[in-house]
mmCIF file of C-alpha atoms and ligand atoms in Angstrom:
data_model
loop_
_atom_site.group_PDB
_atom_site.id
_atom_site.type_symbol
_atom_site.label_atom_id
_atom_site.label_comp_id
_atom_site.label_asym_id
_atom_site.label_seq_id
_atom_site.Cartn_x
_atom_site.Cartn_y
_atom_site.Cartn_z
ATOM 1 C CA UNK K 1 -87.428 83.063 32.707
ATOM 2 C CA UNK K 2 -87.507 82.878 36.497
ATOM 3 C CA UNK K 3 -84.864 81.040 38.460
ATOM 4 C CA UNK K 4 -86.315 78.871 41.218
ATOM 5 C CA UNK K 5 -84.713 77.847 44.486
ATOM 6 C CA UNK K 6 -86.288 74.885 46.276
ATOM 7 C CA UNK K 7 -85.415 74.855 49.957
ATOM 8 C CA UNK K 8 -86.205 71.282 50.936
ATOM 9 C CA UNK K 9 -86.431 70.189 54.568
ATOM 10 C CA UNK K 10 -87.230 66.593 55.482
ATOM 11 C CA UNK K 11 -85.602 65.083 58.594
ATOM 12 C CA UNK K 12 -86.350 61.512 57.459
ATOM 13 C CA UNK K 13 -86.003 61.681 53.699
ATOM 14 C CA UNK K 14 -84.678 58.117 53.543
ATOM 15 C CA UNK K 15 -88.139 56.948 54.689
ATOM 16 C CA UNK K 16 -90.090 59.370 52.528
ATOM 17 C CA UNK K 17 -93.134 58.326 50.534
ATOM 18 C CA UNK K 18 -94.341 61.433 48.750
ATOM 19 C CA UNK K 19 -91.414 63.856 48.898
ATOM 20 C CA UNK K 20 -89.194 61.287 47.236
ATOM 21 C CA UNK K 21 -91.493 61.313 44.186
ATOM 22 C CA UNK K 22 -91.698 65.097 44.215
ATOM 23 C CA UNK K 23 -87.940 65.632 44.385
ATOM 24 C CA UNK K 24 -87.263 63.009 41.703
ATOM 25 C CA UNK K 25 -89.768 64.746 39.430
ATOM 26 C CA UNK K 26 -88.113 68.164 39.607
ATOM 27 C CA UNK K 27 -84.495 67.078 39.882
ATOM 28 C CA UNK K 28 -83.631 67.689 36.250
ATOM 29 C CA UNK K 29 -85.585 70.864 35.506
ATOM 30 C CA UNK K 30 -83.402 73.600 34.083
ATOM 31 C CA UNK K 31 -83.185 76.747 36.219
ATOM 32 C CA UNK K 32 -84.413 74.915 39.322
ATOM 33 C CA UNK K 33 -81.941 74.546 42.202
ATOM 34 C CA UNK K 34 -82.736 72.100 44.993
ATOM 35 C CA UNK K 35 -81.159 72.703 48.380
ATOM 36 C CA UNK K 36 -81.668 69.825 50.819
ATOM 37 C CA UNK K 37 -81.189 71.405 54.245
ATOM 38 C CA UNK K 38 -80.916 68.239 56.331
ATOM 39 C CA UNK K 39 -78.409 66.764 53.899
ATOM 40 C CA UNK K 40 -76.428 69.984 53.731
ATOM 41 C CA UNK K 41 -76.443 70.796 57.417
ATOM 42 C CA UNK K 42 -76.485 67.494 59.350
ATOM 43 C CA UNK K 43 -75.110 69.337 62.385
ATOM 44 C CA UNK K 44 -77.917 71.900 62.198
ATOM 45 C CA UNK K 45 -75.589 74.897 61.819
ATOM 46 C CA UNK K 46 -76.686 76.959 58.849
ATOM 47 C CA UNK K 47 -74.211 79.101 56.893
ATOM 48 C CA UNK K 48 -76.323 82.232 56.666
ATOM 49 C CA UNK K 49 -74.131 84.176 54.232
ATOM 50 C CA UNK K 50 -73.841 81.208 51.881
ATOM 51 C CA UNK K 51 -77.612 80.746 51.929
ATOM 52 C CA UNK K 52 -78.234 84.426 51.253
ATOM 53 C CA UNK K 53 -75.752 84.352 48.381
ATOM 54 C CA UNK K 54 -77.609 81.431 46.804
ATOM 55 C CA UNK K 55 -80.966 83.084 47.397
ATOM 56 C CA UNK K 56 -79.745 86.229 45.641
ATOM 57 C CA UNK K 57 -79.309 84.248 42.441
ATOM 58 C CA UNK K 58 -82.963 83.245 42.313
ATOM 59 C CA UNK K 59 -86.316 84.901 41.704
ATOM 60 C CA UNK K 60 -88.737 82.400 43.182
ATOM 61 C CA UNK K 61 -88.487 80.682 46.556
ATOM 62 C CA UNK K 62 -90.073 77.267 47.066
ATOM 63 C CA UNK K 63 -90.310 75.852 50.581
ATOM 64 C CA UNK K 64 -90.893 72.103 50.355
ATOM 65 C CA UNK K 65 -91.429 70.107 53.541
ATOM 66 C CA UNK K 66 -93.608 67.611 55.353
ATOM 67 C CA UNK K 67 -96.055 69.175 57.804
ATOM 68 C CA UNK K 68 -94.774 68.645 61.350
ATOM 69 C CA UNK K 69 -97.127 69.704 64.104
ATOM 70 C CA UNK K 70 -98.978 72.034 61.771
ATOM 71 C CA UNK K 71 -95.772 73.744 60.760
ATOM 72 C CA UNK K 72 -92.379 73.064 59.200
ATOM 73 C CA UNK K 73 -89.550 70.840 60.488
ATOM 74 C CA UNK K 74 -87.232 72.728 62.832
ATOM 75 C CA UNK K 75 -84.336 73.237 60.416
ATOM 76 C CA UNK K 76 -86.545 75.073 57.943
ATOM 77 C CA UNK K 77 -87.721 77.420 60.685
ATOM 78 C CA UNK K 78 -84.082 77.958 61.635
ATOM 79 C CA UNK K 79 -83.252 78.695 57.983
ATOM 80 C CA UNK K 80 -86.029 81.283 57.834
ATOM 81 C CA UNK K 81 -84.960 82.888 61.110
ATOM 82 C CA UNK K 82 -81.343 83.232 59.977
ATOM 83 C CA UNK K 83 -81.610 83.858 56.252
ATOM 84 C CA UNK K 84 -84.691 86.036 55.914
ATOM 85 C CA UNK K 85 -83.252 88.877 57.955
ATOM 86 C CA UNK K 86 -84.649 92.380 57.757
ATOM 87 C CA UNK K 87 -81.527 93.876 56.187
ATOM 88 C CA UNK K 88 -81.315 91.107 53.616
ATOM 89 C CA UNK K 89 -84.812 90.513 52.430
ATOM 90 C CA UNK K 90 -87.141 93.344 53.369
ATOM 91 C CA UNK K 91 -88.256 95.286 50.298
ATOM 92 C CA UNK K 92 -87.523 98.657 51.946
ATOM 93 C CA UNK K 93 -83.822 97.894 52.425
ATOM 94 C CA UNK K 94 -81.690 99.634 49.801
ATOM 95 C CA UNK K 95 -78.686 97.337 50.202
ATOM 96 C CA UNK K 96 -80.646 94.121 49.934
ATOM 97 C CA UNK K 97 -79.506 91.836 47.133
ATOM 98 C CA UNK K 98 -82.602 89.680 47.406
ATOM 99 C CA UNK K 99 -84.950 90.054 44.485
ATOM 100 C CA UNK K 100 -87.449 87.363 45.206
ATOM 101 C CA UNK K 101 -90.831 87.908 43.625
ATOM 102 C CA UNK K 102 -92.858 84.833 44.564
ATOM 103 C CA UNK K 103 -92.983 82.074 47.126
ATOM 104 C CA UNK K 104 -94.551 78.645 46.762
ATOM 105 C CA UNK K 105 -95.011 76.262 49.671
ATOM 106 C CA UNK K 106 -95.077 72.551 48.908
ATOM 107 C CA UNK K 107 -96.380 70.511 51.804
ATOM 108 C CA UNK K 108 -97.020 66.830 52.435
ATOM 109 C CA UNK K 109 -99.213 65.858 55.354
ATOM 110 C CA UNK K 110 -100.745 62.817 57.008
ATOM 111 C CA UNK K 111 -104.224 64.302 57.348
ATOM 112 C CA UNK K 112 -106.527 64.584 54.361
ATOM 113 C CA UNK K 113 -107.718 67.994 53.221
ATOM 114 C CA UNK K 114 -111.229 67.060 54.414
ATOM 115 C CA UNK K 115 -109.837 66.738 57.963
ATOM 116 C CA UNK K 116 -108.577 70.313 57.591
ATOM 117 C CA UNK K 117 -112.037 71.834 57.829
ATOM 118 C CA UNK K 118 -113.977 73.443 60.702
ATOM 119 C CA UNK K 119 -115.939 70.198 61.156
ATOM 120 C CA UNK K 120 -112.877 67.931 60.671
ATOM 121 C CA UNK K 121 -110.591 66.666 63.421
ATOM 122 C CA UNK K 122 -107.936 69.261 62.583
ATOM 123 C CA UNK K 123 -110.591 72.006 63.133
ATOM 124 C CA UNK K 124 -108.892 74.581 60.903
ATOM 125 C CA UNK K 125 -108.026 74.694 57.241
ATOM 126 C CA UNK K 126 -104.496 74.021 56.085
ATOM 127 C CA UNK K 127 -104.343 77.547 54.664
ATOM 128 C CA UNK K 128 -105.014 78.817 58.190
ATOM 129 C CA UNK K 129 -102.166 76.741 59.627
ATOM 130 C CA UNK K 130 -99.875 78.060 56.889
ATOM 131 C CA UNK K 131 -100.685 81.727 57.511
ATOM 132 C CA UNK K 132 -97.330 82.528 59.214
ATOM 133 C CA UNK K 133 -95.554 81.419 56.013
ATOM 134 C CA UNK K 134 -97.945 83.386 53.830
ATOM 135 C CA UNK K 135 -97.486 86.559 55.827
ATOM 136 C CA UNK K 136 -93.702 86.081 55.961
ATOM 137 C CA UNK K 137 -93.633 85.942 52.164
ATOM 138 C CA UNK K 138 -95.744 89.068 51.878
ATOM 139 C CA UNK K 139 -93.656 91.000 54.406
ATOM 140 C CA UNK K 140 -90.560 90.026 52.409
ATOM 141 C CA UNK K 141 -92.103 91.486 49.260
ATOM 142 C CA UNK K 142 -93.094 88.194 47.646
ATOM 143 C CA UNK K 143 -96.379 87.048 46.242
ATOM 144 C CA UNK K 144 -97.539 83.941 48.131
ATOM 145 C CA UNK K 145 -98.855 81.439 45.601
ATOM 146 C CA UNK K 146 -101.580 78.997 46.660
ATOM 147 C CA UNK K 147 -99.715 76.053 48.213
ATOM 148 C CA UNK K 148 -99.176 72.690 46.567
ATOM 149 C CA UNK K 149 -100.282 69.982 48.982
ATOM 150 C CA UNK K 150 -100.040 66.194 49.012
ATOM 151 C CA UNK K 151 -102.523 65.260 51.692
ATOM 152 C CA UNK K 152 -103.284 61.888 53.278
ATOM 153 C CA UNK K 153 -99.872 60.579 52.248
ATOM 154 C CA UNK K 154 -100.121 57.335 54.186
ATOM 155 C CA UNK K 155 -103.364 56.378 52.457
ATOM 156 C CA UNK K 156 -101.816 55.996 49.025
ATOM 157 C CA UNK K 157 -101.662 52.207 48.690
ATOM 158 C CA UNK K 158 -100.079 52.341 45.286
ATOM 159 C CA UNK K 159 -97.792 54.898 43.761
ATOM 160 C CA UNK K 160 -100.167 56.050 41.012
ATOM 161 C CA UNK K 161 -101.534 59.075 42.877
ATOM 162 C CA UNK K 162 -98.067 60.058 44.082
ATOM 163 C CA UNK K 163 -96.804 59.939 40.502
ATOM 164 C CA UNK K 164 -99.708 62.138 39.416
ATOM 165 C CA UNK K 165 -98.866 64.709 42.089
ATOM 166 C CA UNK K 166 -95.207 64.545 41.108
ATOM 167 C CA UNK K 167 -95.876 65.241 37.433
ATOM 168 C CA UNK K 168 -98.257 68.059 38.347
ATOM 169 C CA UNK K 169 -95.506 69.520 40.532
ATOM 170 C CA UNK K 170 -92.982 69.334 37.717
ATOM 171 C CA UNK K 171 -95.386 71.038 35.334
ATOM 172 C CA UNK K 172 -96.118 73.729 37.915
ATOM 173 C CA UNK K 173 -92.442 74.581 38.424
ATOM 174 C CA UNK K 174 -91.921 74.696 34.655
ATOM 175 C CA UNK K 175 -94.844 77.122 34.343
ATOM 176 C CA UNK K 176 -93.523 79.309 37.164
ATOM 177 C CA UNK K 177 -90.072 79.287 35.575
ATOM 178 C CA UNK K 178 -91.523 80.190 32.155
ATOM 179 C CA UNK K 179 -93.771 82.813 33.768
ATOM 180 C CA UNK K 180 -96.770 81.207 32.089
ATOM 181 C CA UNK K 181 -98.700 80.175 35.212
ATOM 182 C CA UNK K 182 -102.265 81.490 35.349
ATOM 183 C CA UNK K 183 -103.967 81.247 38.733
ATOM 184 C CA UNK K 184 -107.704 81.385 39.188
ATOM 185 C CA UNK K 185 -108.696 83.880 41.899
ATOM 186 C CA UNK K 186 -110.759 81.202 43.665
ATOM 187 C CA UNK K 187 -107.918 78.653 43.822
ATOM 188 C CA UNK K 188 -106.761 77.893 47.383
ATOM 189 C CA UNK K 189 -104.426 74.975 46.597
ATOM 190 C CA UNK K 190 -102.568 74.622 43.308
ATOM 191 C CA UNK K 191 -102.569 70.849 43.805
ATOM 192 C CA UNK K 192 -106.360 70.743 44.364
ATOM 193 C CA UNK K 193 -107.895 73.625 42.395
ATOM 194 C CA UNK K 194 -111.390 72.484 43.393
ATOM 195 C CA UNK K 195 -110.767 72.336 47.177
ATOM 196 C CA UNK K 196 -112.193 74.886 49.597
ATOM 197 C CA UNK K 197 -109.983 76.692 52.066
HETATM 198 C C1 FMN T 201 -93.106 64.864 64.104
HETATM 199 C C2 FMN T 201 -94.234 64.707 63.124
HETATM 200 C C3 FMN T 201 -95.280 65.606 63.148
HETATM 201 C C4 FMN T 201 -96.325 65.509 62.236
HETATM 202 N N1 FMN T 201 -97.334 66.425 62.266
HETATM 203 C C5 FMN T 201 -98.336 66.360 61.374
HETATM 204 C C6 FMN T 201 -99.380 67.335 61.384
HETATM 205 O O1 FMN T 201 -99.400 68.269 62.183
HETATM 206 N N2 FMN T 201 -100.377 67.213 60.464
HETATM 207 C C7 FMN T 201 -100.404 66.205 59.537
HETATM 208 O O2 FMN T 201 -101.350 66.163 58.738
HETATM 209 N N3 FMN T 201 -99.392 65.280 59.479
HETATM 210 C C8 FMN T 201 -98.379 65.340 60.367
HETATM 211 N N4 FMN T 201 -97.357 64.423 60.333
HETATM 212 C C9 FMN T 201 -97.304 63.471 59.211
HETATM 213 C C10 FMN T 201 -96.290 63.960 58.159
HETATM 214 O O3 FMN T 201 -96.671 65.215 57.632
HETATM 215 C C11 FMN T 201 -96.158 62.943 57.048
HETATM 216 O O4 FMN T 201 -95.682 61.757 57.634
HETATM 217 C C12 FMN T 201 -95.195 63.443 55.975
HETATM 218 O O5 FMN T 201 -95.731 64.517 55.275
HETATM 219 C C13 FMN T 201 -94.885 62.326 55.026
HETATM 220 O O6 FMN T 201 -93.861 62.764 54.168
HETATM 221 P P1 FMN T 201 -93.208 61.734 53.138
HETATM 222 O O7 FMN T 201 -94.343 61.280 52.265
HETATM 223 O O8 FMN T 201 -92.151 62.441 52.426
HETATM 224 O O9 FMN T 201 -92.698 60.603 53.982
HETATM 225 C C14 FMN T 201 -96.329 64.478 61.264
HETATM 226 C C15 FMN T 201 -95.261 63.556 61.259
HETATM 227 C C16 FMN T 201 -94.240 63.667 62.164
HETATM 228 C C17 FMN T 201 -93.112 62.663 62.121
#
């Protein structure tokens, strides 16, 4: 069984559409810890040692956030800068207590996945925008799983599609925890197995 830490960063969670459904869906899963950065650190000052201590108790890191200017909200970047230090997380460091094996990124975004194509208005694929996260995971000795994406969030008139994403997310975390997840080589997004990258 893998223990999963969800680092959640949403500066306006009280107004959230999709992330609210996602968090509610995984809230009660055994062996999943949710850490809401903006709730925990309203002043923006992150307790690095406390975060590293929590991280050390988990095997899988999930970064869940809305896409802000093709990246993550500022507090998540700050968390990465402070917590994922060379001495703590690099695989070649003998004293490191981190034993993370995999990283999953869970992203909501306003644009649809079709807009994230060379001929779409976002001009590049979402996987391309997420490359700094992917490479960070790899440098820290983790396998980067294909991301889970809720795209076009503002277009969901009713909650049905959001609920579907939320139950898929819950199932996914249960499979990662139980180490039963099988990923097709051609899969670019765990949320949209058929989508191109
Ligand atoms: C400051 C800011 C920047 C944003 N940048 C992007 C972006 O680069 N690409 C995109 O598709 N959506 C962008 N959005 C839309 C958000 O990703 C979207 O509102 C969010 O994922 C919705 O999350 P929620 O469903 O939890 O409310 C941006 C929104 C804000 C407020």
